[in-house]
PDB file of C-alpha atoms in Angstrom:
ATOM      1  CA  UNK A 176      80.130  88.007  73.126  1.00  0.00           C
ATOM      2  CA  UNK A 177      78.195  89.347  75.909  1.00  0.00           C
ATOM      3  CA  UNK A 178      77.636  93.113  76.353  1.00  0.00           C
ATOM      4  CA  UNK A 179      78.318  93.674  80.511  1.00  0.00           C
ATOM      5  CA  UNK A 180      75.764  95.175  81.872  1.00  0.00           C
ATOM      6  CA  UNK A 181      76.099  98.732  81.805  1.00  0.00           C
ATOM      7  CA  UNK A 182      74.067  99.053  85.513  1.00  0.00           C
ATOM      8  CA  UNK A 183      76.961  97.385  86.696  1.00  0.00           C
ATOM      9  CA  UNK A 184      79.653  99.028  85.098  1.00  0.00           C
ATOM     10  CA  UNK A 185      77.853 102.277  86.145  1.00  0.00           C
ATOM     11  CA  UNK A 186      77.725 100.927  89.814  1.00  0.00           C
ATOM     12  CA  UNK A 187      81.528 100.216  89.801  1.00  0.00           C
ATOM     13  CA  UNK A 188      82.629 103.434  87.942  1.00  0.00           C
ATOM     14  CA  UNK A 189      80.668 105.577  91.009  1.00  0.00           C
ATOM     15  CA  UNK A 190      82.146 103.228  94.020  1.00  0.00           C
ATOM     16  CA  UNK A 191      85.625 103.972  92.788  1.00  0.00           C
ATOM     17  CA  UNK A 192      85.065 107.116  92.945  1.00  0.00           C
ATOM     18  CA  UNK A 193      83.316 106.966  96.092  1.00  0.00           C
ATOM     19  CA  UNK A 194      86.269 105.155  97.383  1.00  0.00           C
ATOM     20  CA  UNK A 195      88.956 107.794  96.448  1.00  0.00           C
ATOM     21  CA  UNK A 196      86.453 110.723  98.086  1.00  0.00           C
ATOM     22  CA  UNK A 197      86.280 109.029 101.385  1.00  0.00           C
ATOM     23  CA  UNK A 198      89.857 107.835 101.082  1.00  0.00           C
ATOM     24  CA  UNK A 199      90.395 111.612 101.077  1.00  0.00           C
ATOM     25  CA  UNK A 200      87.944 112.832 103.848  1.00  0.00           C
ATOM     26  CA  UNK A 201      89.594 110.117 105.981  1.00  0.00           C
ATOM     27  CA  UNK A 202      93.351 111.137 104.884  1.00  0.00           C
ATOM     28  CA  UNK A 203      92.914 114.797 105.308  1.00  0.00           C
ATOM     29  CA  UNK A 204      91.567 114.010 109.401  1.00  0.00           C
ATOM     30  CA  UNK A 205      87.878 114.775 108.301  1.00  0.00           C
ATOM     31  CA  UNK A 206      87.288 112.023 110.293  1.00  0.00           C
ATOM     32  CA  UNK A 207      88.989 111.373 113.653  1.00  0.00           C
ATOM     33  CA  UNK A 208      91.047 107.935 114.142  1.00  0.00           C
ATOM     34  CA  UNK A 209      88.220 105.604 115.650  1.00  0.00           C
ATOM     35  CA  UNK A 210      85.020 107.746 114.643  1.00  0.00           C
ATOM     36  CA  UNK A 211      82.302 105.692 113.222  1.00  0.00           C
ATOM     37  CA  UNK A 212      81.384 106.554 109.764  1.00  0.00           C
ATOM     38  CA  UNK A 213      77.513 106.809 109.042  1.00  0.00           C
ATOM     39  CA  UNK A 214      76.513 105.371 105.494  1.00  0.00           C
ATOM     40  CA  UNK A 215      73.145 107.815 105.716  1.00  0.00           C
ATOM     41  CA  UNK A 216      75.065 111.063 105.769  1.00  0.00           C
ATOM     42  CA  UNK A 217      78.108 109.902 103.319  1.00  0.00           C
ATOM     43  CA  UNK A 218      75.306 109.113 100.881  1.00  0.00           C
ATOM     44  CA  UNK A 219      73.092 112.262 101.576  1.00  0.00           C
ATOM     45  CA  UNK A 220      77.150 114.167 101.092  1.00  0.00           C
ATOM     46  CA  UNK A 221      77.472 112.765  97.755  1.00  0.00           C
ATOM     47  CA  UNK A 222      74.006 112.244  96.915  1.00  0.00           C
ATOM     48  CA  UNK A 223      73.827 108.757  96.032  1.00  0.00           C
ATOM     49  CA  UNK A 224      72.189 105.357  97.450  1.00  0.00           C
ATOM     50  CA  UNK A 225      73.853 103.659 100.496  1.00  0.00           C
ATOM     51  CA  UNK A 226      74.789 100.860  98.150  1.00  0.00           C
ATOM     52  CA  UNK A 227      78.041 102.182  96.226  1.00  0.00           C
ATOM     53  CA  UNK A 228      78.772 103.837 100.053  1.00  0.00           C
ATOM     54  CA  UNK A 229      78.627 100.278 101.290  1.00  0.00           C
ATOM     55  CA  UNK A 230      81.123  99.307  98.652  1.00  0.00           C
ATOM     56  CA  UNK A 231      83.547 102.104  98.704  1.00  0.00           C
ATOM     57  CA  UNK A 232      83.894 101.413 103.212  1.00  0.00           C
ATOM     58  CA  UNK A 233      84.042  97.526 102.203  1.00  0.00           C
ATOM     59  CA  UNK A 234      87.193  98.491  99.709  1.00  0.00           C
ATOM     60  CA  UNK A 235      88.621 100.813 102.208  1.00  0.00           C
ATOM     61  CA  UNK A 236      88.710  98.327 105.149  1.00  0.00           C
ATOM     62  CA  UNK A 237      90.551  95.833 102.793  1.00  0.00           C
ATOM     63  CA  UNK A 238      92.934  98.202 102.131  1.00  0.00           C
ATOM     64  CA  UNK A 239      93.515  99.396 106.247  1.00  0.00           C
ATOM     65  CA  UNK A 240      92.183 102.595 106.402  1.00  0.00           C
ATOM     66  CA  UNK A 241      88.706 101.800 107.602  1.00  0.00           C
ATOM     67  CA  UNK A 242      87.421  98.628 109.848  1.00  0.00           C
ATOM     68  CA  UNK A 243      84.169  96.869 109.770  1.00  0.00           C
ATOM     69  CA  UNK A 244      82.536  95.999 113.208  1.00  0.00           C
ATOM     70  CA  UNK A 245      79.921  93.358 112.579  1.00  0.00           C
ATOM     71  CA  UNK A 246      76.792  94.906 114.385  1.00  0.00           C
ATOM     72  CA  UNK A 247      77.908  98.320 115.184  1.00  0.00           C
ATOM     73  CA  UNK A 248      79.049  99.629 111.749  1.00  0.00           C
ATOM     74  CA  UNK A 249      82.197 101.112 109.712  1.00  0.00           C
ATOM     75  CA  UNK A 250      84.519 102.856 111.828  1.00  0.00           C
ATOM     76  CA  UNK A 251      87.923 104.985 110.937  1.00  0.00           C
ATOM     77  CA  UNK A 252      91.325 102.540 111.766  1.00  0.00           C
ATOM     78  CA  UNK A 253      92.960 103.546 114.954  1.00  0.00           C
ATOM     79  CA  UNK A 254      96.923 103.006 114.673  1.00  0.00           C
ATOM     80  CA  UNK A 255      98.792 102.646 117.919  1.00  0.00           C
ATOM     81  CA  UNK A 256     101.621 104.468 118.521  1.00  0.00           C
ATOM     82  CA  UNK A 257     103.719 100.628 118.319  1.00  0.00           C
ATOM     83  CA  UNK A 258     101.920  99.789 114.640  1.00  0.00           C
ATOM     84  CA  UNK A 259     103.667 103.944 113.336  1.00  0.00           C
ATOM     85  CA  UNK A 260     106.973 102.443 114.834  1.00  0.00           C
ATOM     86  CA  UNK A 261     106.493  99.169 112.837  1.00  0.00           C
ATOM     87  CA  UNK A 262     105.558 101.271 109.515  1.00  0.00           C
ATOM     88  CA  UNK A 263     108.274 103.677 109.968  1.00  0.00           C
ATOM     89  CA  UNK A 264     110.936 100.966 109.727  1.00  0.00           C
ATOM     90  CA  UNK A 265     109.002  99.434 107.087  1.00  0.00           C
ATOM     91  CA  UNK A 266     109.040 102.522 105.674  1.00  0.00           C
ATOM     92  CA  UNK A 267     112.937 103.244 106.360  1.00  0.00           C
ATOM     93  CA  UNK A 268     113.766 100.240 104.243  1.00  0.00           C
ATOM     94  CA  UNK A 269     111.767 100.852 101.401  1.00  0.00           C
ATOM     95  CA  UNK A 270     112.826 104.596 101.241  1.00  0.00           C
ATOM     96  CA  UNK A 271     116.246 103.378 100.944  1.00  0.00           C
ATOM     97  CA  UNK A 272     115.836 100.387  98.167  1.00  0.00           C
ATOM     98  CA  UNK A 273     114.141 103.766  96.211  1.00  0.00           C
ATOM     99  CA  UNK A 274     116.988 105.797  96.637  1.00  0.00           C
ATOM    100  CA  UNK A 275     119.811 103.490  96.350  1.00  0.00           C
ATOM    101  CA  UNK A 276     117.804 102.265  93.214  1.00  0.00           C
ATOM    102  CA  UNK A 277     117.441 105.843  91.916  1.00  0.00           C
ATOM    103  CA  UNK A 278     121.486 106.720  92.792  1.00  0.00           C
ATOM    104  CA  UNK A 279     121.743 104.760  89.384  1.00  0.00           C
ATOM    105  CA  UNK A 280     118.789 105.230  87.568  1.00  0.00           C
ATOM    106  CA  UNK A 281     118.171 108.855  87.516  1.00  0.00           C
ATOM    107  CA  UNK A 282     118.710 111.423  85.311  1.00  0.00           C
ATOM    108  CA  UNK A 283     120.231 115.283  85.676  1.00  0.00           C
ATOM    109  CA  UNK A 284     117.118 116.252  84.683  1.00  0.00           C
ATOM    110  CA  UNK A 285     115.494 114.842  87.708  1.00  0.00           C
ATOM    111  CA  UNK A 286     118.455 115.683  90.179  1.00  0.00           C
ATOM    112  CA  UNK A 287     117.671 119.109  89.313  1.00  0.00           C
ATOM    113  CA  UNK A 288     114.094 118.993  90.085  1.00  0.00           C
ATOM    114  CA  UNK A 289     115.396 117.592  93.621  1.00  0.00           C
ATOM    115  CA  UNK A 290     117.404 120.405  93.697  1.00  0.00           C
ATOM    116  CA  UNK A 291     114.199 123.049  93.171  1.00  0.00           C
ATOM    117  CA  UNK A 292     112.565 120.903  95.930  1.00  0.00           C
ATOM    118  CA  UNK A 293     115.101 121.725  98.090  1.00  0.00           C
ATOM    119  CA  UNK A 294     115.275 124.996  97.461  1.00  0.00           C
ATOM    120  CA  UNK A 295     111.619 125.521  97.778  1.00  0.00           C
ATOM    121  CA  UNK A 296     111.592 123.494 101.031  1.00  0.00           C
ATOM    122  CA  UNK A 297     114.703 125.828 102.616  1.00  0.00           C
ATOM    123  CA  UNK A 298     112.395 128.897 102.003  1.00  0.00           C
ATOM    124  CA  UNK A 299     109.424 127.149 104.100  1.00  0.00           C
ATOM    125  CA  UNK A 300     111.486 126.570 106.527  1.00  0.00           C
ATOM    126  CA  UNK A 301     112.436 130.190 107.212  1.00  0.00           C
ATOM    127  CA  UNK A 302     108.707 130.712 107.537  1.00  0.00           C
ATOM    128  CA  UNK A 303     107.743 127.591 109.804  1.00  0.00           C
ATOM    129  CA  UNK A 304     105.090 126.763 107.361  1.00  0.00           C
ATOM    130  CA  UNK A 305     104.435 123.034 107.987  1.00  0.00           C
ATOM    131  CA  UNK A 306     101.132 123.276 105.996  1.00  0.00           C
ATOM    132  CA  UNK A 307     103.056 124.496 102.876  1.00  0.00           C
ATOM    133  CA  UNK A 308     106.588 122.198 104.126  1.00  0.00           C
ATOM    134  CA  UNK A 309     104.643 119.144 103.728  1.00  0.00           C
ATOM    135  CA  UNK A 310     103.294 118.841 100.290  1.00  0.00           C
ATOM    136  CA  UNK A 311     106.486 119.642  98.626  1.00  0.00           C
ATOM    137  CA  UNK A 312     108.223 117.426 101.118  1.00  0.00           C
ATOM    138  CA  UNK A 313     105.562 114.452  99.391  1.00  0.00           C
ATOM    139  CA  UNK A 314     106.986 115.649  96.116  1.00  0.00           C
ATOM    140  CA  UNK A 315     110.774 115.041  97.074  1.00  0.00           C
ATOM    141  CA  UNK A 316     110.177 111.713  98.392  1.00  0.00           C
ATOM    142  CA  UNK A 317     107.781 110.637  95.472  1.00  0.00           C
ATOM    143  CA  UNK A 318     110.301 111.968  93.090  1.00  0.00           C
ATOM    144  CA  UNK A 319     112.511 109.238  94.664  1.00  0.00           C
ATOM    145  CA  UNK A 320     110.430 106.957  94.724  1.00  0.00           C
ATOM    146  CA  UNK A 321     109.450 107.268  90.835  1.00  0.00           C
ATOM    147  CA  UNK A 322     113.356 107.736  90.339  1.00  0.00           C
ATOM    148  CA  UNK A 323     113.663 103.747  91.336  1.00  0.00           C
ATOM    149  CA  UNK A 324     111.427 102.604  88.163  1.00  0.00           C
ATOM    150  CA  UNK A 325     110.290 100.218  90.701  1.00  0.00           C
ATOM    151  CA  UNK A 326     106.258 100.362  90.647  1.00  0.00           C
ATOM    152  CA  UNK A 327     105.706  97.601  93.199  1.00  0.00           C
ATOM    153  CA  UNK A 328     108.154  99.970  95.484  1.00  0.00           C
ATOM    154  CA  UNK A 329     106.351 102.695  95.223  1.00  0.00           C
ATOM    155  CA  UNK A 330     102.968 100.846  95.562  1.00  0.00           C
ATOM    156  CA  UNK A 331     104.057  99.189  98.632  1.00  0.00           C
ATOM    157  CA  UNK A 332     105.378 102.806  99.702  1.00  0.00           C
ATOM    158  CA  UNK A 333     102.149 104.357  99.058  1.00  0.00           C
ATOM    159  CA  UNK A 334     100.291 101.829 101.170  1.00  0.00           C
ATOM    160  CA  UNK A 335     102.398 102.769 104.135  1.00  0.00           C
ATOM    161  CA  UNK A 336     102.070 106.420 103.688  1.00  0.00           C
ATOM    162  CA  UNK A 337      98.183 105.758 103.878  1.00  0.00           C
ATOM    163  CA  UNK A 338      99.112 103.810 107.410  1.00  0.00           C
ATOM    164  CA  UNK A 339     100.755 106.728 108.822  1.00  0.00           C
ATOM    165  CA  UNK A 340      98.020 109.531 108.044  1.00  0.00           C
ATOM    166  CA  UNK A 341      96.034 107.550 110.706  1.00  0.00           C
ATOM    167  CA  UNK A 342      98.993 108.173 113.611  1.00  0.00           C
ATOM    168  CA  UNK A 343      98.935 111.991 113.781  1.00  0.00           C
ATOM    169  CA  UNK A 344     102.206 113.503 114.874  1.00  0.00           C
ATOM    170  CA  UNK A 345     103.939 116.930 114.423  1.00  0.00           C
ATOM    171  CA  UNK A 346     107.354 116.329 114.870  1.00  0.00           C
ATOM    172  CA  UNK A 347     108.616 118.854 111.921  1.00  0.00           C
ATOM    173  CA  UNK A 348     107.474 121.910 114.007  1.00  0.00           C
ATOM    174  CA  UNK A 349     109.360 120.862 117.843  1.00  0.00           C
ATOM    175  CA  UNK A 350     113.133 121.570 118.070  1.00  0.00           C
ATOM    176  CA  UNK A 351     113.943 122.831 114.680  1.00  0.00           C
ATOM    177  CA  UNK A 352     112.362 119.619 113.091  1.00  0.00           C
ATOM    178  CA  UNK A 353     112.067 121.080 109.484  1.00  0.00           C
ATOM    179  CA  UNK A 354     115.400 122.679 109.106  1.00  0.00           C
ATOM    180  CA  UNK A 355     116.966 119.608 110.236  1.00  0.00           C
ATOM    181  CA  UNK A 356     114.629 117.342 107.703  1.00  0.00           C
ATOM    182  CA  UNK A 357     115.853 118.934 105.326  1.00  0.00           C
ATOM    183  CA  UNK A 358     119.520 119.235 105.736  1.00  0.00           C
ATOM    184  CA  UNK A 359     118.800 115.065 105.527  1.00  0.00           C
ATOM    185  CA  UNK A 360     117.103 116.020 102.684  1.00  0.00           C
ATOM    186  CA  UNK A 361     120.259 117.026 101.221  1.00  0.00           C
ATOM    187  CA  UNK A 362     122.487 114.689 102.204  1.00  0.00           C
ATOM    188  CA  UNK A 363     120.603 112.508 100.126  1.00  0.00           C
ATOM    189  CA  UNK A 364     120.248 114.439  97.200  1.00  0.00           C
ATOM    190  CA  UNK A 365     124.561 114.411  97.444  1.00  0.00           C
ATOM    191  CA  UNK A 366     124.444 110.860  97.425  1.00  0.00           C
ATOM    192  CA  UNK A 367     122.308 110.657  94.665  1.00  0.00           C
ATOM    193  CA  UNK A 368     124.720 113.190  92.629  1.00  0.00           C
ATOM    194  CA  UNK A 369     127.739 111.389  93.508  1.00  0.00           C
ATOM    195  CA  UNK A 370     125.859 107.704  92.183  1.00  0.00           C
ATOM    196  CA  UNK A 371     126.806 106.228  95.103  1.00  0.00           C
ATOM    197  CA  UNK A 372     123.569 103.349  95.833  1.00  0.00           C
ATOM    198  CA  UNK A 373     125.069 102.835  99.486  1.00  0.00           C
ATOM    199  CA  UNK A 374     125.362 105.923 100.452  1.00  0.00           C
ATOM    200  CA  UNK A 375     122.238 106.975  99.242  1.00  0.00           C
ATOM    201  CA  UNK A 376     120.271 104.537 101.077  1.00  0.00           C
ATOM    202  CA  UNK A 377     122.138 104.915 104.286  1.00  0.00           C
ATOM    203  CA  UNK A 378     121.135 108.428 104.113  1.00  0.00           C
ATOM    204  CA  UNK A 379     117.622 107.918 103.097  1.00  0.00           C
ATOM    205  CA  UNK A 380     117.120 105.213 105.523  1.00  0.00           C
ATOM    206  CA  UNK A 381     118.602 107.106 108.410  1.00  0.00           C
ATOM    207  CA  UNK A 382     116.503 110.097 107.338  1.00  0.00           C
ATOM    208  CA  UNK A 383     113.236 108.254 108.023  1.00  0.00           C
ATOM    209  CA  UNK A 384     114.241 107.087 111.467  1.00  0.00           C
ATOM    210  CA  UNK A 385     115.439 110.613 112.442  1.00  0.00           C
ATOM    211  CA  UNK A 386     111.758 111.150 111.435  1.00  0.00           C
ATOM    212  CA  UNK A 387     110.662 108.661 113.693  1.00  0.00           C
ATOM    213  CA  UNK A 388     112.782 109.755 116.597  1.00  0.00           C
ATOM    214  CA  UNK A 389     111.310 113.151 116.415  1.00  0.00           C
ATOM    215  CA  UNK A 390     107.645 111.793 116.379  1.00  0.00           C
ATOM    216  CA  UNK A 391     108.688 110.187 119.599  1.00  0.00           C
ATOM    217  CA  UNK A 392     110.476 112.993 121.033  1.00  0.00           C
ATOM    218  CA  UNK A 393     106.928 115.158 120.826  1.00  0.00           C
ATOM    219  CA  UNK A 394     106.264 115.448 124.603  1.00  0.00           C
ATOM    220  CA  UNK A 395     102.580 116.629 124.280  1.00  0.00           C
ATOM    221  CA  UNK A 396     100.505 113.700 123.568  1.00  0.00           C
ATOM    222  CA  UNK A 397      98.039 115.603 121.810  1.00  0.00           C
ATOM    223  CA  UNK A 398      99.976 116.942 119.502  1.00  0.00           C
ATOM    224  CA  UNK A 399     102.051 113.266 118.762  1.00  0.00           C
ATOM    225  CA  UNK A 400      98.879 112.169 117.120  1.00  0.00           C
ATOM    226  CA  UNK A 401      98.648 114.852 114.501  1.00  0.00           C
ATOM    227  CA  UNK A 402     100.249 113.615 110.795  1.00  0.00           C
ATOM    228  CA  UNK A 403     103.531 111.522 111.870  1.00  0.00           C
ATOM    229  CA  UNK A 404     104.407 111.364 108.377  1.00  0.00           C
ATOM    230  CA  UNK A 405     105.170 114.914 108.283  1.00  0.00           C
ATOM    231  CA  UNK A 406     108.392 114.560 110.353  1.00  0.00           C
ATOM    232  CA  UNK A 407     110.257 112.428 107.646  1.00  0.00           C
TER     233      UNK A 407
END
């Protein structure tokens, strides 16, 4: 049998990393929503030969987060505001299959983890701290999520997520948007405890279009285009 080639293997190996890195500068609004991204200074960044660059953008655009302009270059996906309505129905459904999913699948363990999520949340909420709200807020819902055992769920979840870092919205911080969030929060936590599926995804469904009305609600337009996922 055939040793492959370990040039190529090499090659690979560094544009998957590449990939995840500029997934991340992308995701974390390094980049703006329609900016063009120069191969040049992404290689001179990460000190490597346009090549892998060239590889990581191509696997980026197939996944949505980038697009590919023949003759003008690779440029950061803009998301109108009516593609973050379609996603966050998408998004409503899938939320729910997870949590009706995990109203029978999960353990006390992990209902008591939701419940130190909670907690944690409630005390960032007294502060106003969005930038400290919103990673454990992606821990509750991913703790869902993994509570359905479903991995094409969560996948398919993931993908979404990915969709809605590139709509920008703060809808958490206007009109007590985080206290609220996370009184759904609970609501479907009590479901969950009481291992009752419909309930459960009636609450986490509802939860995610709450978080789409309050995107919506956001009156300055500037400031409806900054992380939409952050108000569900």
């Amino acid at each position: 049998m055939k040793t492959p080639d370990l040039d190529i293997l090499r090659f690979q190996s560094m544009t998957s990393v590449l990939k995840h890195e500029i997934e991340q500068l992308v995701l974390s609004g390094h980049f703006a929503s329609g900016e063009r991204l120069n191969e040049n200074t992404l290689a001179t960044r990460f000190q490597v030969s346009r090549g892998p660059i060239r590889e990581a953008c191509r696997a980026l655009a197939e996944s949505g987060l980038l697009e590919l302009i023949p003759n003008r270059g690779v440029f950061v996906r803009s998301v109108s505001e009516e593609e973050a309505l379609d996603v966050y129905d998408v998004r409503a459904a899938l939320f729910g299959l997870a949590a009706r999913l995990s109203a029978a699948r999960m353990g006390e363990a992990d209902l008591a983890n939701l419940d130190e999520l909670l907690d944690a949340m409630d005390r960032l909420v007294e502060q106003g701290s969005l930038d400290e709200y919103y990673p454990v807020n992606l821990k509750f819902h991913q703790a869902i999520l993994q509570g359905s055992g479903n991995k094409r769920l969560v996948d398919d979840y993931a993908a979404l997520i990915k969709e809605l870092h590139l709509f920008r919205a703060r809808g958490l911080l206007h009109g007590g948007g985080l206290r609220r969030s996370n009184l759904e929060h609970r609501q479907i936590v009590d479901a969950l405890k009481a291992r009752d599926p419909e309930a459960a995804f009636k609450a986490a469904f509802d939860h995610v279009q709450r978080g789409k009305d309050r995107m919506l609600n956001v009156e300055d337009p500037s400031k409806a285009r900054e992380l939409a996922d952050k108000t569900a």
